[in-house]
CSV table of C-alpha atoms and ligand atoms in Angstrom, one decimal:
chain,number,residue,atom,x,y,z
A,142,UNK,CA,0.1,0.0,0.2
A,143,UNK,CA,2.9,2.4,0.5
A,144,UNK,CA,3.9,3.0,-2.9
A,145,UNK,CA,-0.1,3.8,-3.6
A,146,UNK,CA,-0.3,6.2,-0.7
A,147,UNK,CA,2.6,8.0,-2.2
A,148,UNK,CA,1.3,8.1,-5.5
A,149,UNK,CA,-2.3,9.4,-4.1
A,150,UNK,CA,-0.4,11.9,-1.8
A,151,UNK,CA,1.4,13.3,-5.0
A,152,UNK,CA,-1.7,13.4,-6.9
A,153,UNK,CA,-3.4,15.5,-4.0
A,154,UNK,CA,-0.4,17.9,-3.5
A,155,UNK,CA,-1.0,18.9,-7.5
A,156,UNK,CA,-4.7,19.4,-6.8
A,157,UNK,CA,-4.2,21.4,-3.5
A,158,UNK,CA,-2.1,23.8,-5.8
A,159,UNK,CA,-5.1,24.5,-8.1
A,160,UNK,CA,-7.8,24.5,-5.2
A,161,UNK,CA,-10.0,27.4,-5.5
A,162,UNK,CA,-11.8,29.1,-2.3
A,163,UNK,CA,-14.6,30.7,-3.5
A,164,UNK,CA,-17.0,27.9,-2.0
A,165,UNK,CA,-14.3,26.2,-0.1
A,166,UNK,CA,-15.6,26.2,3.9
A,167,UNK,CA,-13.9,28.1,6.6
A,168,UNK,CA,-15.1,26.3,9.6
A,169,UNK,CA,-16.1,22.9,8.2
A,170,UNK,CA,-14.0,20.0,7.6
A,171,UNK,CA,-13.4,19.2,3.9
A,172,UNK,CA,-10.7,17.2,2.0
A,173,UNK,CA,-7.7,19.7,1.2
A,174,UNK,CA,-8.6,18.9,-2.4
A,175,UNK,CA,-10.2,16.5,-4.5
A,176,UNK,CA,-13.3,14.6,-3.7
A,177,UNK,CA,-15.3,13.9,-0.2
A,178,UNK,CA,-18.0,11.7,0.7
A,179,UNK,CA,-19.2,9.8,4.1
A,180,UNK,CA,-17.7,10.5,7.3
A,181,UNK,CA,-15.8,7.4,8.3
A,182,UNK,CA,-13.9,6.0,11.4
A,183,UNK,CA,-15.0,9.0,13.7
A,184,UNK,CA,-13.5,8.6,17.0
A,185,UNK,CA,-11.8,10.1,20.0
A,186,UNK,CA,-8.5,8.0,20.5
A,187,UNK,CA,-5.3,8.7,22.2
A,188,UNK,CA,-6.2,12.6,23.3
A,189,UNK,CA,-7.3,13.2,19.8
A,190,UNK,CA,-10.5,13.2,17.6
A,191,UNK,CA,-10.0,11.6,14.4
A,192,UNK,CA,-12.2,12.1,11.2
A,193,UNK,CA,-11.8,9.8,8.3
A,194,UNK,CA,-13.7,10.2,5.2
A,195,UNK,CA,-14.5,8.5,1.7
A,196,UNK,CA,-11.8,10.4,-0.2
A,197,UNK,CA,-10.7,10.6,-4.2
A,198,UNK,CA,-7.5,12.4,-3.9
A,199,UNK,CA,-6.9,12.2,-7.8
A,200,UNK,CA,-9.7,14.5,-8.9
A,201,UNK,CA,-13.0,16.4,-7.7
A,202,UNK,CA,-15.0,13.3,-8.9
A,203,UNK,CA,-16.0,10.1,-7.0
A,204,UNK,CA,-13.2,7.5,-8.1
A,205,UNK,CA,-11.4,4.5,-6.3
A,206,UNK,CA,-12.0,5.2,-2.6
A,207,UNK,CA,-9.3,5.9,-0.4
A,208,UNK,CA,-9.7,7.1,3.4
A,209,UNK,CA,-8.7,10.6,3.8
A,210,UNK,CA,-7.6,11.8,7.3
A,211,UNK,CA,-7.9,14.5,9.8
A,212,UNK,CA,-7.2,15.1,13.5
A,213,UNK,CA,-8.5,17.8,16.2
A,214,UNK,CA,-8.5,18.5,19.9
A,215,UNK,CA,-12.0,20.0,19.8
A,216,UNK,CA,-13.9,18.6,16.7
A,217,UNK,CA,-13.7,22.1,15.3
A,218,UNK,CA,-10.0,22.9,14.4
A,219,UNK,CA,-8.8,20.2,12.1
A,220,UNK,CA,-5.4,19.2,11.1
A,221,UNK,CA,-4.8,17.6,7.7
A,222,UNK,CA,-3.1,14.3,8.1
A,223,UNK,CA,-1.7,11.7,5.7
A,224,UNK,CA,-4.2,9.8,3.6
A,225,UNK,CA,-4.8,6.8,5.8
A,226,UNK,CA,-6.0,4.1,3.3
A,227,UNK,CA,-5.3,3.5,-0.4
A,228,UNK,CA,-7.1,0.7,-2.3
A,229,UNK,CA,-5.7,-1.8,-4.6
A,230,UNK,CA,-5.0,-5.0,-2.6
A,231,UNK,CA,-6.9,-8.1,-3.7
A,232,UNK,CA,-9.5,-7.6,-1.1
A,233,UNK,CA,-10.2,-3.8,-1.8
A,234,UNK,CA,-9.4,-3.5,-5.4
A,235,UNK,CA,-11.8,-0.9,-6.4
A,236,UNK,CA,-12.0,0.9,-3.2
A,237,UNK,CA,-11.8,1.1,0.6
A,238,UNK,CA,-15.5,2.0,1.3
A,239,UNK,CA,-17.1,3.4,4.5
A,240,UNK,CA,-16.5,2.0,8.0
A,241,UNK,CA,-15.9,2.9,11.6
A,242,UNK,CA,-13.1,3.0,14.1
A,243,UNK,CA,-12.2,1.4,17.5
A,244,UNK,CA,-9.6,2.5,19.9
A,245,UNK,CA,-8.6,-0.7,21.8
A,246,UNK,CA,-5.6,-1.6,24.0
A,247,UNK,CA,-3.6,1.7,22.5
A,248,UNK,CA,-4.1,0.9,19.0
A,249,UNK,CA,-6.5,2.3,16.4
A,250,UNK,CA,-8.6,-0.2,14.3
A,251,UNK,CA,-10.3,0.9,11.2
A,252,UNK,CA,-12.9,-1.4,9.9
A,253,UNK,CA,-14.0,-0.6,6.5
A,254,UNK,CA,-15.4,-2.4,3.1
A,255,UNK,CA,-13.2,-3.9,0.6
A,256,UNK,CA,-15.2,-3.3,-2.5
A,257,UNK,CA,-14.4,-5.2,-5.8
A,258,UNK,CA,-16.3,-4.7,-9.2
A,259,UNK,CA,-16.1,-8.1,-10.7
A,260,UNK,CA,-17.4,-7.1,-14.3
A,261,UNK,CA,-17.0,-3.7,-15.5
A,262,UNK,CA,-15.9,-0.7,-13.1
A,263,UNK,CA,-19.3,1.1,-12.0
A,264,UNK,CA,-21.3,-2.1,-12.8
A,265,UNK,CA,-23.3,-2.8,-9.5
A,266,UNK,CA,-24.8,-6.0,-10.7
A,267,UNK,CA,-21.6,-7.8,-10.1
A,268,UNK,CA,-19.5,-6.9,-7.0
A,269,UNK,CA,-17.8,-8.5,-4.3
A,270,UNK,CA,-17.9,-6.6,-0.8
A,271,UNK,CA,-16.4,-7.9,2.6
A,272,UNK,CA,-15.3,-6.2,5.7
A,273,UNK,CA,-11.5,-5.7,6.3
A,274,UNK,CA,-9.6,-4.0,9.3
A,275,UNK,CA,-6.4,-1.9,9.3
A,276,UNK,CA,-4.4,-1.4,12.5
A,277,UNK,CA,-2.2,1.4,13.4
A,278,UNK,CA,0.0,1.9,16.5
A,279,UNK,CA,0.7,5.9,16.1
A,280,UNK,CA,-2.9,6.7,14.8
A,281,UNK,CA,-1.5,8.0,11.5
A,282,UNK,CA,0.0,4.8,9.9
A,283,UNK,CA,-2.2,1.9,9.3
A,284,UNK,CA,-1.3,-1.8,8.5
A,285,UNK,CA,-3.8,-3.6,6.6
A,286,UNK,CA,-4.6,-6.9,7.7
A,287,UNK,CA,-7.7,-8.3,5.2
A,288,UNK,CA,-10.9,-9.4,5.3
A,289,UNK,CA,-12.4,-10.3,8.8
A,290,UNK,CA,-15.8,-10.7,7.8
A,291,UNK,CA,-17.0,-12.2,4.2
A,292,UNK,CA,-20.4,-11.6,3.0
A,293,UNK,CA,-22.9,-14.2,4.3
A,294,UNK,CA,-24.4,-16.6,1.4
A,295,UNK,CA,-27.1,-14.3,-0.5
A,296,UNK,CA,-25.7,-10.9,-0.1
A,297,UNK,CA,-23.5,-9.2,-2.6
A,298,UNK,CA,-24.2,-5.5,-1.4
A,299,UNK,CA,-22.8,-5.8,1.9
A,300,UNK,CA,-21.0,-2.8,3.4
A,301,UNK,CA,-20.3,0.1,5.9
A,302,UNK,CA,-19.4,-1.6,9.0
A,303,UNK,CA,-20.0,0.0,12.5
A,304,UNK,CA,-18.4,-1.7,15.4
A,305,UNK,CA,-18.8,-1.2,19.1
A,306,UNK,CA,-18.4,-3.3,22.2
A,307,UNK,CA,-21.1,-4.1,24.8
A,308,UNK,CA,-21.8,-6.5,27.3
A,309,UNK,CA,-18.8,-8.3,27.1
A,310,UNK,CA,-18.6,-8.7,23.1
A,311,UNK,CA,-17.8,-7.0,19.9
A,312,UNK,CA,-20.8,-5.9,17.7
A,313,UNK,CA,-21.0,-4.9,14.0
A,314,UNK,CA,-23.8,-3.8,12.1
A,315,UNK,CA,-23.6,-3.7,8.2
A,316,UNK,CA,-25.8,-2.4,5.5
A,317,UNK,CA,-27.1,-4.7,3.1
A,318,UNK,CA,-29.4,-5.6,0.3
A,319,UNK,CA,-31.0,-9.3,0.3
A,320,UNK,CA,-31.9,-11.4,-2.6
A,321,UNK,CA,-35.2,-9.8,-3.4
A,322,UNK,CA,-33.4,-6.1,-3.4
A,323,UNK,CA,-34.7,-5.1,-0.2
A,324,UNK,CA,-32.7,-2.8,2.3
A,325,UNK,CA,-31.5,-4.2,5.6
A,326,UNK,CA,-29.0,-4.1,8.4
A,327,UNK,CA,-27.4,-7.3,9.6
A,328,UNK,CA,-25.7,-7.5,13.0
A,329,UNK,CA,-22.9,-9.8,13.8
A,330,UNK,CA,-20.8,-10.4,17.1
A,331,UNK,CA,-17.5,-11.6,18.1
A,332,UNK,CA,-15.6,-12.4,21.3
A,333,UNK,CA,-12.6,-10.9,20.0
A,334,UNK,CA,-12.0,-7.5,17.9
A,335,UNK,CA,-9.3,-9.0,15.9
A,336,UNK,CA,-7.1,-12.0,15.8
A,337,UNK,CA,-4.5,-12.6,13.3
A,338,UNK,CA,-5.7,-15.4,10.7
A,339,UNK,CA,-9.2,-15.4,12.2
A,340,UNK,CA,-12.3,-14.2,11.1
A,341,UNK,CA,-15.6,-13.1,12.5
A,342,UNK,CA,-18.3,-15.7,12.3
A,343,UNK,CA,-20.8,-15.0,9.5
A,344,UNK,CA,-23.7,-15.8,11.5
A,345,UNK,CA,-26.1,-13.0,11.6
A,346,UNK,CA,-29.5,-11.8,12.7
A,347,UNK,CA,-31.5,-9.1,10.8
A,348,UNK,CA,-31.6,-6.2,13.0
A,349,UNK,CA,-33.9,-3.9,10.7
A,350,UNK,CA,-35.2,-4.2,7.4
A,351,UNK,CA,-37.3,-2.2,5.1
A,352,UNK,CA,-41.1,-1.9,5.3
A,353,UNK,CA,-41.2,-0.1,1.9
A,354,UNK,CA,-40.8,-2.2,-1.0
A,355,UNK,CA,-39.2,0.5,-3.2
A,356,UNK,CA,-36.2,0.8,-0.7
A,357,UNK,CA,-33.3,-1.6,-2.1
A,358,UNK,CA,-30.4,-0.9,0.1
A,359,UNK,CA,-29.6,0.5,3.5
A,360,UNK,CA,-26.2,2.3,3.7
A,361,UNK,CA,-24.2,3.5,6.6
A,362,UNK,CA,-25.8,1.8,9.5
A,363,UNK,CA,-25.1,3.2,12.8
A,364,UNK,CA,-27.0,1.8,15.9
A,365,UNK,CA,-26.7,3.2,19.4
A,366,UNK,CA,-28.5,3.6,22.9
A,367,UNK,CA,-30.4,6.7,23.3
A,368,UNK,CA,-31.9,6.3,26.7
A,369,UNK,CA,-31.2,4.1,30.0
A,370,UNK,CA,-34.2,1.7,28.8
A,371,UNK,CA,-32.7,-0.2,26.2
A,372,UNK,CA,-34.2,2.1,23.7
A,373,UNK,CA,-31.8,2.5,20.5
A,374,UNK,CA,-31.9,4.2,17.3
A,375,UNK,CA,-30.6,2.7,13.9
A,376,UNK,CA,-29.6,5.5,11.9
A,377,UNK,CA,-29.2,4.5,8.2
A,378,UNK,CA,-29.3,5.8,4.7
A,379,UNK,CA,-31.8,4.1,2.6
A,380,UNK,CA,-31.6,3.9,-1.2
A,381,UNK,CA,-35.0,4.0,-3.5
A,382,UNK,CA,-37.6,5.6,-1.4
A,383,UNK,CA,-40.1,7.6,-3.1
A,384,UNK,CA,-41.2,11.2,-2.1
A,385,UNK,CA,-44.2,11.5,0.0
A,386,UNK,CA,-45.6,15.3,0.0
A,387,UNK,CA,-42.8,17.4,1.8
A,388,UNK,CA,-40.8,14.4,2.8
A,389,UNK,CA,-38.1,12.3,1.2
A,390,UNK,CA,-37.6,15.3,-1.3
A,391,UNK,CA,-33.6,14.5,-1.7
A,392,UNK,CA,-32.3,11.7,-4.0
A,393,UNK,CA,-31.5,9.6,-1.0
A,394,UNK,CA,-32.3,10.4,2.8
A,395,UNK,CA,-30.5,9.7,6.1
A,396,UNK,CA,-32.6,9.1,9.0
A,397,UNK,CA,-33.6,7.2,12.3
A,398,UNK,CA,-35.7,4.1,13.2
A,399,UNK,CA,-36.2,4.0,17.2
A,400,UNK,CA,-36.9,1.0,19.0
A,401,UNK,CA,-36.2,-1.4,22.0
A,402,UNK,CA,-33.1,-3.6,21.7
A,403,UNK,CA,-31.2,-5.7,24.1
A,404,UNK,CA,-28.2,-8.4,23.1
A,405,UNK,CA,-29.5,-11.5,21.6
A,406,UNK,CA,-33.2,-10.0,21.2
A,407,UNK,CA,-34.6,-8.7,18.1
A,408,UNK,CA,-35.0,-5.1,17.4
A,409,UNK,CA,-38.5,-4.0,18.0
A,410,UNK,CA,-39.1,-0.6,16.3
A,411,UNK,CA,-41.4,1.9,17.7
A,412,UNK,CA,-42.5,4.1,14.8
A,413,UNK,CA,-41.4,4.5,11.4
A,414,UNK,CA,-38.2,5.9,9.6
A,415,UNK,CA,-37.6,9.5,10.4
A,416,UNK,CA,-35.4,11.9,8.4
A,417,UNK,CA,-32.7,13.1,10.7
A,418,UNK,CA,-32.2,16.4,8.8
A,419,UNK,CA,-34.6,18.4,6.5
A,420,UNK,CA,-32.3,20.1,4.4
A,421,UNK,CA,-31.2,19.6,0.7
A,422,UNK,CA,-27.7,18.0,1.5
A,423,UNK,CA,-27.2,15.4,4.3
A,424,UNK,CA,-26.2,11.9,4.0
A,425,UNK,CA,-24.4,8.9,5.7
A,426,UNK,CA,-24.2,10.5,9.2
A,427,UNK,CA,-22.1,8.5,11.7
A,428,UNK,CA,-21.8,9.0,15.4
A,429,UNK,CA,-19.1,8.6,18.0
A,430,UNK,CA,-18.7,9.2,21.9
A,431,UNK,CA,-16.8,12.2,23.4
A,432,UNK,CA,-14.7,11.5,26.6
A,433,UNK,CA,-17.3,13.4,28.7
A,434,UNK,CA,-20.2,10.8,27.6
A,435,UNK,CA,-21.6,13.0,24.5
A,436,UNK,CA,-22.9,11.2,21.4
A,437,UNK,CA,-21.9,13.3,18.5
A,438,UNK,CA,-22.8,12.9,14.8
A,439,UNK,CA,-21.4,14.3,11.5
A,440,UNK,CA,-22.9,13.9,8.0
A,441,UNK,CA,-21.6,14.5,4.6
A,442,UNK,CA,-23.1,17.8,3.6
A,443,UNK,CA,-23.9,17.1,-0.2
A,444,UNK,CA,-25.8,14.4,-1.9
A,445,UNK,CA,-25.3,12.1,-4.7
A,446,UNK,CA,-25.8,13.0,-8.1
A,447,UNK,CA,-26.3,16.9,-7.3
A,448,UNK,CA,-24.8,19.2,-9.0
A,449,UNK,CA,-21.5,20.3,-7.2
A,450,UNK,CA,-20.2,23.7,-8.5
A,451,UNK,CA,-17.5,23.6,-6.2
A,452,UNK,CA,-15.9,21.1,-8.8
A,453,UNK,CA,-14.6,23.8,-10.7
A,454,UNK,CA,-12.4,24.8,-7.9
A,455,UNK,CA,-10.8,21.2,-7.8
A,456,UNK,CA,-12.8,20.0,-4.6
A,457,UNK,CA,-16.2,18.6,-3.6
A,458,UNK,CA,-18.1,17.6,-0.4
A,459,UNK,CA,-17.8,18.9,3.4
A,460,UNK,CA,-19.0,17.7,6.6
A,461,UNK,CA,-21.7,19.1,8.7
A,462,UNK,CA,-20.7,20.7,12.1
A,463,UNK,CA,-20.4,18.1,14.9
A,464,UNK,CA,-23.8,17.7,16.5
A,465,UNK,CA,-24.8,16.3,19.9
A,466,UNK,CA,-27.4,13.8,19.5
A,467,UNK,CA,-30.3,13.6,22.2
A,468,UNK,CA,-33.6,11.8,22.2
A,469,UNK,CA,-36.8,13.6,22.8
A,470,UNK,CA,-39.1,10.9,24.3
A,471,UNK,CA,-42.2,12.9,24.2
A,472,UNK,CA,-41.8,13.1,20.4
A,473,UNK,CA,-40.0,9.8,19.9
A,474,UNK,CA,-37.5,11.7,17.8
A,475,UNK,CA,-33.6,12.6,17.9
A,476,UNK,CA,-32.7,15.8,18.2
A,477,UNK,CA,-29.4,17.5,17.0
A,478,UNK,CA,-27.5,20.7,18.3
A,479,UNK,CA,-24.0,21.9,17.4
A,480,UNK,CA,-21.5,21.0,20.0
A,481,UNK,CA,-20.7,23.7,22.5
A,482,UNK,CA,-17.0,23.7,21.2
A,483,UNK,CA,-18.2,25.7,18.2
A,484,UNK,CA,-18.6,28.7,20.4
A,485,UNK,CA,-14.7,29.0,20.5
A,486,UNK,CA,-15.3,30.2,16.9
A,487,UNK,CA,-17.0,33.1,17.7
A,488,UNK,CA,-15.5,36.5,17.5
A,489,UNK,CA,-17.2,39.6,19.0
A,490,UNK,CA,-21.2,39.6,19.7
A,491,UNK,CA,-23.6,41.7,18.0
A,492,UNK,CA,-26.8,42.5,19.3
A,493,UNK,CA,-29.8,43.1,17.1
A,494,UNK,CA,-32.6,45.1,18.5
A,495,UNK,CA,-36.1,43.8,18.5
A,496,UNK,CA,-37.6,45.1,15.7
A,497,UNK,CA,-41.1,45.0,13.6
A,498,UNK,CA,-40.6,44.5,9.9
A,499,UNK,CA,-43.7,46.0,7.8
A,500,UNK,CA,-43.6,44.7,4.3
A,501,UNK,CA,-40.1,45.5,3.9
A,502,UNK,CA,-36.5,44.2,4.2
A,503,UNK,CA,-33.4,45.3,5.7
A,504,UNK,CA,-29.8,44.5,5.4
A,505,UNK,CA,-28.2,42.9,8.4
A,506,UNK,CA,-25.0,41.7,7.5
A,507,UNK,CA,-23.1,42.8,4.1
A,508,UNK,CA,-21.2,39.8,3.9
A,509,UNK,CA,-21.7,36.6,5.5
A,510,UNK,CA,-18.9,34.1,4.6
A,511,UNK,CA,-18.4,32.8,8.1
A,512,UNK,CA,-21.4,33.8,10.6
A,513,UNK,CA,-23.3,32.5,13.4
A,514,UNK,CA,-26.7,33.8,13.8
A,515,UNK,CA,-29.3,33.5,16.6
A,516,UNK,CA,-32.9,34.9,15.9
A,517,UNK,CA,-36.1,34.3,17.7
A,518,UNK,CA,-39.3,35.4,15.9
A,519,UNK,CA,-42.8,35.7,17.2
A,520,UNK,CA,-45.1,33.2,15.3
A,521,UNK,CA,-48.0,35.7,15.8
A,522,UNK,CA,-47.8,37.4,12.2
A,523,UNK,CA,-50.1,38.2,9.6
A,524,UNK,CA,-47.3,38.3,7.3
A,525,UNK,CA,-47.6,36.1,4.0
A,526,UNK,CA,-43.8,35.2,4.4
A,527,UNK,CA,-41.0,36.5,6.6
A,528,UNK,CA,-37.4,35.5,7.4
A,529,UNK,CA,-34.1,36.2,5.8
A,530,UNK,CA,-32.3,36.4,2.3
A,531,UNK,CA,-29.0,35.2,1.6
A,532,UNK,CA,-27.7,36.9,-1.5
A,533,UNK,CA,-30.1,36.4,-4.4
A,534,UNK,CA,-30.7,32.4,-4.5
A,535,UNK,CA,-31.5,31.7,-0.9
A,536,UNK,CA,-34.2,32.4,1.4
A,537,UNK,CA,-35.2,30.8,4.9
A,538,UNK,CA,-38.8,32.0,5.9
A,539,UNK,CA,-42.2,31.2,7.6
A,540,UNK,CA,-44.7,30.5,5.0
A,541,UNK,CA,-47.9,31.6,6.9
A,542,UNK,CA,-49.9,30.0,4.0
A,543,UNK,CA,-48.7,26.4,4.5
A,544,UNK,CA,-47.7,26.9,8.1
A,545,UNK,CA,-44.1,25.8,7.4
A,546,UNK,CA,-40.5,27.0,7.6
A,547,UNK,CA,-39.1,26.6,4.0
A,548,UNK,CA,-35.5,26.6,3.1
A,549,UNK,CA,-35.6,27.6,-0.7
A,550,UNK,CA,-32.8,27.6,-3.3
A,551,UNK,CA,-32.5,28.9,-6.8
A,552,UNK,CA,-29.5,28.9,-8.8
A,553,UNK,CA,-30.7,28.1,-12.2
A,554,UNK,CA,-27.0,28.6,-13.7
A,555,UNK,CA,-26.2,25.2,-11.7
A,556,UNK,CA,-29.4,23.6,-12.2
A,557,UNK,CA,-30.1,23.7,-8.3
A,558,UNK,CA,-33.7,25.0,-7.5
A,559,UNK,CA,-36.2,23.8,-4.9
A,560,UNK,CA,-37.7,24.0,-1.5
A,561,UNK,CA,-37.4,21.9,1.5
A,562,UNK,CA,-39.5,22.5,4.6
A,563,UNK,CA,-40.7,21.3,8.1
A,564,UNK,CA,-43.7,22.1,10.2
A,565,UNK,CA,-43.7,24.9,12.2
A,566,UNK,CA,-43.0,24.2,15.5
A,567,UNK,CA,-46.0,24.4,18.3
A,568,UNK,CA,-45.8,27.4,20.6
A,569,UNK,CA,-45.5,31.2,19.8
A,570,UNK,CA,-42.0,31.4,19.1
A,571,UNK,CA,-39.5,30.3,16.3
A,572,UNK,CA,-35.9,30.1,17.5
A,573,UNK,CA,-33.5,29.7,14.5
A,574,UNK,CA,-29.8,29.1,15.1
A,575,UNK,CA,-28.2,29.4,11.8
A,576,UNK,CA,-24.5,28.6,10.7
A,577,UNK,CA,-23.5,30.2,7.4
A,578,UNK,CA,-20.2,29.4,5.6
A,579,UNK,CA,-19.1,29.9,2.0
A,580,UNK,CA,-21.3,27.4,0.6
A,581,UNK,CA,-23.3,25.9,3.3
A,582,UNK,CA,-26.2,26.9,5.6
A,583,UNK,CA,-27.3,24.7,8.8
A,584,UNK,CA,-30.3,25.8,10.4
A,585,UNK,CA,-31.1,24.5,14.0
A,586,UNK,CA,-34.8,25.0,14.6
A,587,UNK,CA,-35.9,25.3,18.2
A,588,UNK,CA,-32.9,23.9,19.9
A,589,UNK,CA,-32.4,21.1,17.5
A,590,UNK,CA,-36.1,19.7,17.3
A,591,UNK,CA,-35.4,20.0,13.5
A,592,UNK,CA,-32.4,20.7,11.6
A,593,UNK,CA,-31.8,22.0,7.9
A,594,UNK,CA,-28.6,21.6,6.1
A,595,UNK,CA,-28.0,22.7,2.7
A,596,UNK,CA,-25.2,23.9,0.3
A,597,UNK,CA,-25.7,27.2,-1.6
A,598,UNK,CA,-23.7,28.9,-4.2
A,599,UNK,CA,-23.8,32.7,-4.0
A,600,UNK,CA,-21.0,34.6,-5.5
A,601,UNK,CA,-18.4,35.9,-3.2
A,602,UNK,CA,-19.4,39.6,-3.3
A,603,UNK,CA,-23.2,38.6,-3.1
A,604,UNK,CA,-23.7,37.2,-0.1
A,605,UNK,CA,-25.5,39.8,2.1
A,606,UNK,CA,-28.1,38.8,4.5
A,607,UNK,CA,-31.3,40.7,4.7
A,608,UNK,CA,-34.3,40.2,7.0
A,609,UNK,CA,-37.7,40.6,5.2
A,610,UNK,CA,-41.6,40.4,6.0
A,611,UNK,CA,-43.9,40.5,3.0
A,612,UNK,CA,-47.4,41.3,3.2
A,613,UNK,CA,-47.7,42.1,6.7
A,614,UNK,CA,-45.8,42.5,9.8
A,615,UNK,CA,-43.3,40.1,11.4
A,616,UNK,CA,-41.7,40.6,15.0
A,617,UNK,CA,-38.2,39.9,15.6
A,618,UNK,CA,-38.2,39.4,19.4
A,619,UNK,CA,-34.5,39.0,19.8
A,620,UNK,CA,-31.3,38.2,17.9
A,621,UNK,CA,-27.5,38.4,17.8
A,622,UNK,CA,-24.8,37.3,15.7
A,623,UNK,CA,-21.2,36.6,15.5
A,624,UNK,CA,-18.5,36.5,13.1
A,625,UNK,CA,-16.5,33.3,12.9
A,626,UNK,CA,-12.8,32.4,12.8
A,627,UNK,CA,-11.6,30.3,10.0
A,628,UNK,CA,-10.2,27.1,11.2
A,629,UNK,CA,-7.5,26.7,8.5
B,905,FRU,C1,-22.7,6.1,1.0
B,905,FRU,C2,-21.8,5.0,0.2
B,905,FRU,C3,-21.3,3.6,1.1
B,905,FRU,C4,-20.3,3.2,0.5
B,905,FRU,C5,-19.5,4.7,0.1
B,905,FRU,C6,-18.8,4.7,-1.2
B,905,FRU,O1,-22.6,7.3,0.7
B,905,FRU,O2,-22.4,4.6,-1.0
B,905,FRU,O3,-22.4,2.8,1.0
B,905,FRU,O4,-19.3,2.5,1.2
B,905,FRU,O5,-20.6,5.6,-0.2
B,905,FRU,O6,-17.9,5.8,-1.4
């Protein structure tokens, strides 16, 4: 692998030289150049947070998957590290696909999917996928150890292992597609994490499976406790789901199924699949534990097959901010708020005085390249719509006709246009905590009850932020904002 790592590092250096910055994030993790998709191997190990990611260092397009790598002391300020995994061995000939990390007895273990096209490259009808491991003593350089879990009989699409330790055993969930092309999550267990020359048993139980005939694959499963009462969430990214009204509007979704589970029991779902984020660009989130016991998750803030204008700058894809996940039992929903460490990015605080907007718009910030904004609106308004405009192509507003909060984008020059929305929360106030980077917006609604994450593509000199109300009055009860520091 050493030679291939060197080659890919050289290729990446050439791309870094060419990389443009119009859309490149100032406080979100992205590859230094080239392509990025899923977060992989998120973990706190030996005093540092590690984030790996699906990476193609040779170009801004998806290609044979490598694992890019970055480390951080606070999940916010990231330092790029050498590429961790390069494909090309017998068991990962066509790619080192997604997976997770384990910190065990001082070593860092990466569990990933060895992907192999058996016919033509890109022909998904003939593939071989098996779970592999690579181990590191120093947290930077990895030695591949080959396959630890081959696919059980009847499974060809079998990928994205997430491993954890519980009740004296190691457990692994893997995303799968059965012989009838239905999405599932399979659960495996093992007494030992890794033993030279030994594999995990292919005995499995089906932890969860689709109840929607159109869903042919569940990718990137994650599985974790959400309460003290054996309540667990399976978080996964289904493929094939059709739109239903306002829901599942993205090509693919990422969301959660909540239920009861204890070792050696089936998972008993309570409720249905619920999207975890309601913006345009959110996929394949993965969670990990902080040393002080918070469950934190990051997702890929982009979408398969979306136009990606940043490709013109020789890079594509970035992560969401790290978000703490909690469970709201009364609503049977997972909530997400940015980790408290994001506050370390804040410069001086600006307070916005309460104001009433009467069929007008006002400029709040002339240039929004890196901003955190906290706005509390009264929901007692007769305006047809009110909220904010970012440049010319993005608006976030309360639509008083449909009773929804809408995030609408319109960049016809990039073939990007369309709205995502959520029901307005109950109560008479709406709190919006908003993070705006050079090409992304993340909106946390009423302390994380809902989130909307989307990419936007306004020219650098046209990113002013305006507050508006149309056809009636809207009341901003309070507001503040901060310019944010760059992380790089
Ligand atoms: C999800 C996914 C995974 C796969 C990886 C390949 O976005 O399709 O299932 O491991 O991306 O890059």
